[in-house]
Amino acid sequence: MSSKESFQQRLKKVRKALRQREVDALVVVNRVNTRYLTGFSGSYSYLVIDQDGVRFITDPRYGEVATAMMEDIAEVHVQPTSDVQEWFRKLFKKNDYERVGFEGSVTVDELETIKGFFRKIKMTNEGDLIPGLRRVKDDEELKTIRRAVRLADRVMGEAIDRIKVGMTEKELSRTIRILMEELGGERESFSNIVASGPNSSHPHHQAEARRFRKGEPITIDLGGIVGGYCSDLTRTPVLGKPTDQFVRIYDVTLEAQQAAIAALKPGMNGRDVDAIARNVITEAGFGEFFGHGLGHGVGLEIHENPRLSPRAGDYLLEPGNIVTVEPGIYIPGECGVRIEDYVLITEDGCEVLSKSPRRLRIIG
Ligand code: ZN
Ligand code: ZN
């Protein structure tokens, strides 16, 4: 399937959802959703989707690019931003829409203006529609996602190889940032985390000028963007001989992760998957030190649905979902470990896309 056909398929699904919801047209504002439906990644556009077609409105800066990109996808209208409201008014009047759905963020001022303009039209918030579709990745997305995950694996391997006593967290963090671009990523999918020694007990630690010492764990959480899609991967190697306590929490974390991965399949709820990993950690006596959810969806954004967490909704996993599985144990003031992999839900189970070795890596 070409990427153009993928966009057409996705738009078709939006149309079907609009029919089910009895919404005459949907106005798409959100940048990520716009990219998902059309490939356009510029900073200004509106999409109007109804049963007859797709209109793409942008300003003259993007006119040429958009016209070339939208062939067979949408009808392009290039409007100076000052004329956009008038354009909408005419369109809504001409099509006699009764219910128009909106999604994405607008400012309160913009909202007031829009409300005033379309007084006779019922406006509905359809913010959940496109994220709902984005939960299930199509073949085109999976191809790109596999490349993004390969990049993360390569950067992780390189980063771990460069660790040595005396290097600072900041130095390794900078190296990862550079590797991510050198090895083909557009940029990092989030600011990487490098947390050494006692800092490894902070799940979201910010790299410091602290130097690595012998016997210390180093948590590395990184990801890159390829073709718009994010990867996300964590390993916790140790520099030299680890403490018994660290080996213990590493083993328990890995066991928890493997138990969740072994169970993952379509039809499961995110709360149940979380509970499988959490029970392993709790039974080993470390339950109070696992303070975050087990995992999250990933795609065009680093945190998407579905979630694997005690607070996950009622959604049941489907083939094509992508989730991270990332249990951790964090003992304040001492040490911590997190092991995170990138997993695709398949027809009969799951496939772990990230290939970095999971056994405890002892450096040096
Ligand atoms: Zn991560
Ligand atoms: Zn993650």
Short mmCIF file of C-alpha atoms and ligand atoms in Angstrom, two decimals:
data_model
loop_
_atom_site.label_atom_id
_atom_site.label_comp_id
_atom_site.label_asym_id
_atom_site.label_seq_id
_atom_site.Cartn_x
_atom_site.Cartn_y
_atom_site.Cartn_z
CA MET A 1 0.00 0.00 0.00
CA SER A 2 1.41 3.41 -0.93
CA SER A 3 1.32 6.14 1.65
CA LYS A 4 -1.33 7.94 -0.42
CA GLU A 5 -3.60 4.91 -0.23
CA SER A 6 -3.00 4.76 3.52
CA PHE A 7 -4.15 8.35 3.90
CA GLN A 8 -7.24 7.61 1.80
CA GLN A 9 -8.01 4.58 3.98
CA ARG A 10 -7.65 6.61 7.17
CA LEU A 11 -9.94 9.35 5.82
CA LYS A 12 -12.47 6.70 4.87
CA LYS A 13 -12.48 5.49 8.47
CA VAL A 14 -13.07 9.04 9.70
CA ARG A 15 -16.05 9.33 7.35
CA LYS A 16 -17.51 6.09 8.61
CA ALA A 17 -17.15 7.27 12.22
CA LEU A 18 -18.86 10.58 11.32
CA ARG A 19 -21.81 8.68 9.87
CA GLN A 20 -22.07 6.60 13.03
CA ARG A 21 -21.95 9.73 15.16
CA GLU A 22 -24.38 11.60 12.90
CA VAL A 23 -21.94 14.47 12.49
CA ASP A 24 -22.12 16.24 9.11
CA ALA A 25 -18.52 17.42 8.99
CA LEU A 26 -15.38 17.30 11.09
CA VAL A 27 -12.93 20.19 11.40
CA VAL A 28 -9.42 18.89 12.19
CA VAL A 29 -7.09 21.36 13.91
CA ASN A 30 -4.63 19.14 15.81
CA ARG A 31 -1.20 19.05 14.09
CA VAL A 32 -0.48 15.37 14.78
CA ASN A 33 -3.93 14.26 13.61
CA THR A 34 -3.50 16.36 10.47
CA ARG A 35 -0.22 14.61 9.75
CA TYR A 36 -1.82 11.23 10.40
CA LEU A 37 -4.61 11.87 7.90
CA THR A 38 -2.69 13.67 5.14
CA GLY A 39 1.06 13.59 5.78
CA PHE A 40 1.13 17.39 6.09
CA SER A 41 3.43 18.48 8.92
CA GLY A 42 3.31 22.28 8.53
CA SER A 43 2.23 24.53 11.37
CA TYR A 44 -1.05 25.90 9.97
CA SER A 45 -4.00 24.18 8.34
CA TYR A 46 -7.59 23.13 8.80
CA LEU A 47 -9.09 19.96 7.39
CA VAL A 48 -12.82 19.77 6.79
CA ILE A 49 -14.02 16.22 6.23
CA ASP A 50 -17.57 15.41 5.20
CA GLN A 51 -19.23 12.58 3.26
CA ASP A 52 -18.51 14.25 -0.08
CA GLY A 53 -14.86 15.09 0.28
CA VAL A 54 -11.95 16.56 2.15
CA ARG A 55 -10.99 20.23 2.07
CA PHE A 56 -7.58 21.33 3.15
CA ILE A 57 -7.18 25.01 4.06
CA THR A 58 -3.80 26.52 4.57
CA ASP A 59 -2.12 29.90 4.20
CA PRO A 60 0.04 31.03 1.25
CA ARG A 61 3.30 29.90 2.91
CA TYR A 62 2.28 26.27 2.41
CA GLY A 63 0.25 26.67 -0.78
CA GLU A 64 2.71 25.03 -3.15
CA VAL A 65 3.75 22.17 -0.87
CA ALA A 66 0.15 21.40 0.08
CA THR A 67 -1.12 21.42 -3.50
CA ALA A 68 1.51 18.85 -4.48
CA MET A 69 0.92 16.68 -1.40
CA MET A 70 -2.87 16.66 -1.39
CA GLU A 71 -3.39 15.35 -4.92
CA ASP A 72 -5.92 12.48 -4.62
CA ILE A 73 -6.34 13.23 -0.92
CA ALA A 74 -7.97 16.63 -0.51
CA GLU A 75 -9.08 19.77 -2.29
CA VAL A 76 -6.63 22.52 -1.36
CA HIS A 77 -7.79 26.06 -0.51
CA VAL A 78 -5.08 28.63 0.07
CA GLN A 79 -6.43 31.50 2.18
CA PRO A 80 -4.72 34.32 4.04
CA THR A 81 -5.38 33.66 7.74
CA SER A 82 -7.50 36.83 7.97
CA ASP A 83 -10.04 35.36 5.50
CA VAL A 84 -10.39 31.95 7.07
CA GLN A 85 -13.47 32.65 9.16
CA GLU A 86 -15.32 34.04 6.19
CA TRP A 87 -14.32 30.95 4.22
CA PHE A 88 -15.75 28.69 6.93
CA ARG A 89 -18.94 30.70 7.14
CA LYS A 90 -19.57 30.30 3.41
CA LEU A 91 -18.74 26.60 3.40
CA PHE A 92 -21.02 25.82 6.33
CA LYS A 93 -23.85 27.82 4.81
CA LYS A 94 -23.49 26.28 1.38
CA ASN A 95 -23.51 22.72 2.72
CA ASP A 96 -26.27 23.32 5.18
CA TYR A 97 -24.49 21.40 7.93
CA GLU A 98 -26.51 20.86 11.11
CA ARG A 99 -23.84 19.28 13.29
CA VAL A 100 -20.16 20.06 12.92
CA GLY A 101 -17.56 18.23 14.99
CA PHE A 102 -14.35 19.88 16.15
CA GLU A 103 -11.16 18.42 17.52
CA GLY A 104 -7.82 19.80 18.62
CA SER A 105 -7.04 22.85 20.69
CA VAL A 106 -8.20 26.37 19.99
CA THR A 107 -7.81 29.34 22.29
CA VAL A 108 -10.82 30.57 24.27
CA ASP A 109 -10.87 33.67 22.05
CA GLU A 110 -10.92 31.59 18.87
CA LEU A 111 -13.65 29.42 20.33
CA GLU A 112 -15.84 32.45 21.09
CA THR A 113 -15.36 33.69 17.54
CA ILE A 114 -16.17 30.32 16.06
CA LYS A 115 -19.28 29.99 18.23
CA GLY A 116 -20.49 33.40 17.16
CA PHE A 117 -19.94 32.63 13.53
CA PHE A 118 -21.79 29.37 13.41
CA ARG A 119 -24.71 30.24 15.64
CA LYS A 120 -27.23 27.95 13.99
CA ILE A 121 -24.92 24.94 13.77
CA LYS A 122 -24.60 22.47 16.61
CA MET A 123 -20.94 22.12 17.50
CA THR A 124 -19.72 18.88 19.04
CA ASN A 125 -16.37 17.90 20.51
CA GLU A 126 -15.03 14.90 18.58
CA GLY A 127 -11.59 14.98 20.18
CA ASP A 128 -11.57 11.21 20.76
CA LEU A 129 -12.30 10.22 17.16
CA ILE A 130 -8.88 10.34 15.49
CA PRO A 131 -6.84 9.23 18.54
CA GLY A 132 -9.19 6.21 18.61
CA LEU A 133 -8.21 5.33 15.03
CA ARG A 134 -4.53 5.99 15.74
CA ARG A 135 -4.48 3.24 18.39
CA VAL A 136 -4.42 0.60 15.64
CA LYS A 137 -1.41 1.00 13.37
CA ASP A 138 -1.70 0.10 9.69
CA ASP A 139 1.00 -1.62 7.61
CA GLU A 140 2.44 1.64 6.38
CA GLU A 141 2.86 2.87 9.95
CA LEU A 142 4.34 -0.42 11.12
CA LYS A 143 7.03 -0.24 8.45
CA THR A 144 8.08 3.18 9.67
CA ILE A 145 7.79 2.17 13.32
CA ARG A 146 10.14 -0.79 12.79
CA ARG A 147 12.74 1.63 11.40
CA ALA A 148 12.33 3.93 14.42
CA VAL A 149 12.78 0.99 16.80
CA ARG A 150 15.87 -0.23 14.91
CA LEU A 151 17.35 3.23 15.34
CA ALA A 152 16.74 3.12 19.11
CA ASP A 153 18.36 -0.32 19.32
CA ARG A 154 21.44 0.90 17.46
CA VAL A 155 21.79 4.06 19.55
CA MET A 156 21.37 2.03 22.76
CA GLY A 157 24.11 -0.39 21.70
CA GLU A 158 26.49 2.43 20.80
CA ALA A 159 25.71 4.40 23.95
CA ILE A 160 26.34 1.44 26.25
CA ASP A 161 29.63 0.71 24.46
CA ARG A 162 30.85 4.23 25.19
CA ILE A 163 30.19 4.19 28.95
CA LYS A 164 33.29 4.37 31.14
CA VAL A 165 34.25 5.33 34.67
CA GLY A 166 34.53 9.12 35.01
CA MET A 167 32.18 10.00 32.16
CA THR A 168 29.32 12.29 33.23
CA GLU A 169 25.59 11.77 32.78
CA LYS A 170 25.50 14.93 30.69
CA GLU A 171 28.25 13.67 28.38
CA LEU A 172 26.43 10.42 27.71
CA SER A 173 23.15 12.27 27.25
CA ARG A 174 24.75 14.56 24.65
CA THR A 175 26.33 11.56 22.89
CA ILE A 176 22.92 9.90 22.62
CA ARG A 177 21.39 13.06 21.17
CA ILE A 178 24.11 13.26 18.51
CA LEU A 179 23.98 9.52 17.70
CA MET A 180 20.23 9.76 17.22
CA GLU A 181 20.73 12.23 14.38
CA GLU A 182 23.91 10.65 12.99
CA LEU A 183 22.27 7.26 12.66
CA GLY A 184 19.29 8.59 10.74
CA GLY A 185 16.72 9.95 13.18
CA GLU A 186 14.95 13.27 12.61
CA ARG A 187 15.56 14.06 16.29
CA GLU A 188 14.96 12.51 19.69
CA SER A 189 11.36 11.54 20.44
CA PHE A 190 11.88 12.96 23.98
CA SER A 191 14.86 14.25 25.97
CA ASN A 192 16.79 11.12 26.84
CA ILE A 193 17.24 10.06 30.47
CA VAL A 194 20.66 9.11 31.84
CA ALA A 195 20.48 8.33 35.57
CA SER A 196 23.50 6.87 37.35
CA GLY A 197 24.08 5.46 40.83
CA PRO A 198 21.52 6.75 43.36
CA ASN A 199 20.00 8.95 40.63
CA SER A 200 18.70 5.78 38.99
CA SER A 201 15.96 5.73 41.63
CA HIS A 202 14.36 8.77 39.92
CA PRO A 203 12.29 7.53 36.95
CA HIS A 204 12.43 10.95 35.20
CA HIS A 205 15.91 12.09 36.23
CA GLN A 206 17.54 14.99 34.36
CA ALA A 207 21.17 14.35 33.44
CA GLU A 208 23.71 16.12 35.70
CA ALA A 209 27.46 16.67 35.69
CA ARG A 210 27.73 13.60 37.94
CA ARG A 211 30.51 11.14 37.04
CA PHE A 212 29.92 7.37 36.65
CA ARG A 213 31.58 5.22 39.30
CA LYS A 214 32.43 1.53 39.49
CA GLY A 215 29.62 -0.77 40.56
CA GLU A 216 26.85 1.69 39.66
CA PRO A 217 23.79 1.10 37.53
CA ILE A 218 23.06 3.58 34.71
CA THR A 219 19.49 3.83 33.49
CA ILE A 220 19.30 4.94 29.85
CA ASP A 221 15.88 5.77 28.40
CA LEU A 222 15.99 6.97 24.80
CA GLY A 223 14.04 7.19 21.58
CA GLY A 224 14.20 8.71 18.14
CA ILE A 225 11.81 9.88 15.44
CA VAL A 226 11.82 8.30 11.98
CA GLY A 227 9.21 9.38 9.42
CA GLY A 228 7.29 11.10 12.23
CA TYR A 229 7.08 7.94 14.42
CA CYS A 230 8.61 7.67 17.89
CA SER A 231 10.61 4.90 19.48
CA ASP A 232 11.14 4.44 23.22
CA LEU A 233 13.62 2.04 24.85
CA THR A 234 15.19 1.66 28.30
CA ARG A 235 18.09 -0.43 29.54
CA THR A 236 19.89 -0.36 32.87
CA PRO A 237 23.43 -1.70 32.50
CA VAL A 238 25.88 -1.67 35.41
CA LEU A 239 29.45 -0.42 35.37
CA GLY A 240 31.53 -3.21 36.91
CA LYS A 241 30.44 -5.60 39.67
CA PRO A 242 26.89 -4.80 40.85
CA THR A 243 25.61 -4.98 44.43
CA ASP A 244 23.49 -7.98 45.44
CA GLN A 245 20.56 -5.63 45.96
CA PHE A 246 20.81 -4.35 42.39
CA VAL A 247 21.04 -7.85 40.92
CA ARG A 248 17.94 -8.78 42.91
CA ILE A 249 15.82 -5.84 41.70
CA TYR A 250 17.08 -6.33 38.14
CA ASP A 251 15.99 -9.98 38.14
CA VAL A 252 12.56 -9.14 39.58
CA THR A 253 12.00 -6.32 37.07
CA LEU A 254 12.96 -8.56 34.16
CA GLU A 255 10.73 -11.35 35.43
CA ALA A 256 7.82 -8.91 35.74
CA GLN A 257 8.39 -7.64 32.22
CA GLN A 258 8.63 -11.12 30.73
CA ALA A 259 5.45 -12.22 32.52
CA ALA A 260 3.54 -9.30 31.03
CA ILE A 261 4.96 -9.90 27.55
CA ALA A 262 4.11 -13.61 27.73
CA ALA A 263 0.50 -12.72 28.53
CA LEU A 264 -0.02 -9.86 26.07
CA LYS A 265 -2.61 -10.60 23.42
CA PRO A 266 -5.73 -9.11 21.84
CA GLY A 267 -8.76 -8.87 24.10
CA MET A 268 -6.80 -8.01 27.24
CA ASN A 269 -7.44 -4.84 29.19
CA GLY A 270 -4.53 -2.54 30.05
CA ARG A 271 -5.29 -2.85 33.79
CA ASP A 272 -4.95 -6.64 33.69
CA VAL A 273 -1.62 -6.52 31.86
CA ASP A 274 -0.32 -4.00 34.39
CA ALA A 275 -1.48 -6.25 37.24
CA ILE A 276 0.48 -9.25 35.91
CA ALA A 277 3.79 -7.35 36.10
CA ARG A 278 2.83 -5.56 39.32
CA ASN A 279 2.04 -8.83 41.09
CA VAL A 280 5.50 -10.21 40.34
CA ILE A 281 7.09 -7.09 41.82
CA THR A 282 4.73 -6.99 44.80
CA GLU A 283 5.24 -10.65 45.64
CA ALA A 284 9.00 -10.09 45.63
CA GLY A 285 8.44 -7.35 48.24
CA PHE A 286 9.09 -4.31 46.05
CA GLY A 287 5.52 -3.26 45.25
CA GLU A 288 5.85 0.17 46.87
CA PHE A 289 8.88 0.93 44.65
CA PHE A 290 7.05 0.58 41.32
CA GLY A 291 5.25 3.90 41.18
CA HIS A 292 4.26 4.28 37.54
CA GLY A 293 2.10 2.47 35.01
CA LEU A 294 3.50 -0.53 33.13
CA GLY A 295 3.41 1.02 29.68
CA HIS A 296 1.83 3.30 27.11
CA GLY A 297 0.91 3.40 23.47
CA VAL A 298 3.38 5.04 21.07
CA GLY A 299 3.18 6.28 17.51
CA LEU A 300 3.28 9.80 16.11
CA GLU A 301 3.39 10.87 19.77
CA ILE A 302 5.54 9.40 22.51
CA HIS A 303 2.56 8.84 24.83
CA GLU A 304 -0.61 7.61 23.18
CA ASN A 305 -3.41 5.22 23.95
CA PRO A 306 -3.77 2.43 24.87
CA ARG A 307 -2.25 2.61 28.36
CA LEU A 308 -1.12 -0.35 30.42
CA SER A 309 -1.80 0.95 33.91
CA PRO A 310 -4.07 0.53 36.94
CA ARG A 311 -5.93 3.56 35.56
CA ALA A 312 -6.28 2.32 31.97
CA GLY A 313 -9.78 2.59 30.51
CA ASP A 314 -12.01 -0.26 29.38
CA TYR A 315 -10.40 -0.55 25.95
CA LEU A 316 -9.46 -4.11 24.98
CA LEU A 317 -6.18 -4.55 23.12
CA GLU A 318 -6.41 -5.21 19.38
CA PRO A 319 -3.93 -6.42 16.76
CA GLY A 320 -1.98 -3.39 15.51
CA ASN A 321 -1.68 -1.71 18.93
CA ILE A 322 1.83 -0.67 19.93
CA VAL A 323 2.66 -0.53 23.63
CA THR A 324 5.77 -0.18 25.72
CA VAL A 325 6.26 -2.65 28.55
CA GLU A 326 8.43 -0.89 31.11
CA PRO A 327 8.31 -2.07 34.72
CA GLY A 328 10.78 -0.53 37.15
CA ILE A 329 11.88 -0.73 40.77
CA TYR A 330 13.21 2.48 42.35
CA ILE A 331 14.67 2.37 45.85
CA PRO A 332 15.08 5.96 47.06
CA GLY A 333 18.65 7.03 47.76
CA GLU A 334 20.04 3.67 46.66
CA CYS A 335 19.39 2.45 43.14
CA GLY A 336 16.80 1.78 40.53
CA VAL A 337 16.16 -0.23 37.40
CA ARG A 338 13.80 0.02 34.45
CA ILE A 339 13.61 -2.29 31.45
CA GLU A 340 11.48 -1.01 28.58
CA ASP A 341 10.62 -2.70 25.31
CA TYR A 342 8.47 -1.81 22.35
CA VAL A 343 5.76 -4.35 21.61
CA LEU A 344 3.29 -4.91 18.76
CA ILE A 345 0.02 -6.71 19.52
CA THR A 346 -0.51 -9.39 16.87
CA GLU A 347 -3.48 -11.63 15.97
CA ASP A 348 -2.53 -14.31 18.49
CA GLY A 349 -0.15 -12.63 20.94
CA CYS A 350 2.54 -10.05 20.56
CA GLU A 351 5.89 -9.36 18.91
CA VAL A 352 8.68 -7.56 20.76
CA LEU A 353 10.06 -5.16 18.16
CA SER A 354 13.07 -3.91 20.13
CA LYS A 355 16.01 -6.28 20.01
CA SER A 356 18.52 -4.86 22.53
CA PRO A 357 19.56 -7.70 24.88
CA ARG A 358 17.55 -7.74 28.10
CA ARG A 359 19.84 -9.75 30.37
CA LEU A 360 21.88 -7.69 32.86
CA ARG A 361 24.76 -6.11 31.00
CA ILE A 362 27.91 -5.67 33.07
CA ILE A 363 30.27 -3.14 31.48
CA GLY A 364 34.02 -3.54 31.88
ZN ZN B 1 11.13 5.35 27.79
ZN ZN B 2 8.00 4.80 27.71
#
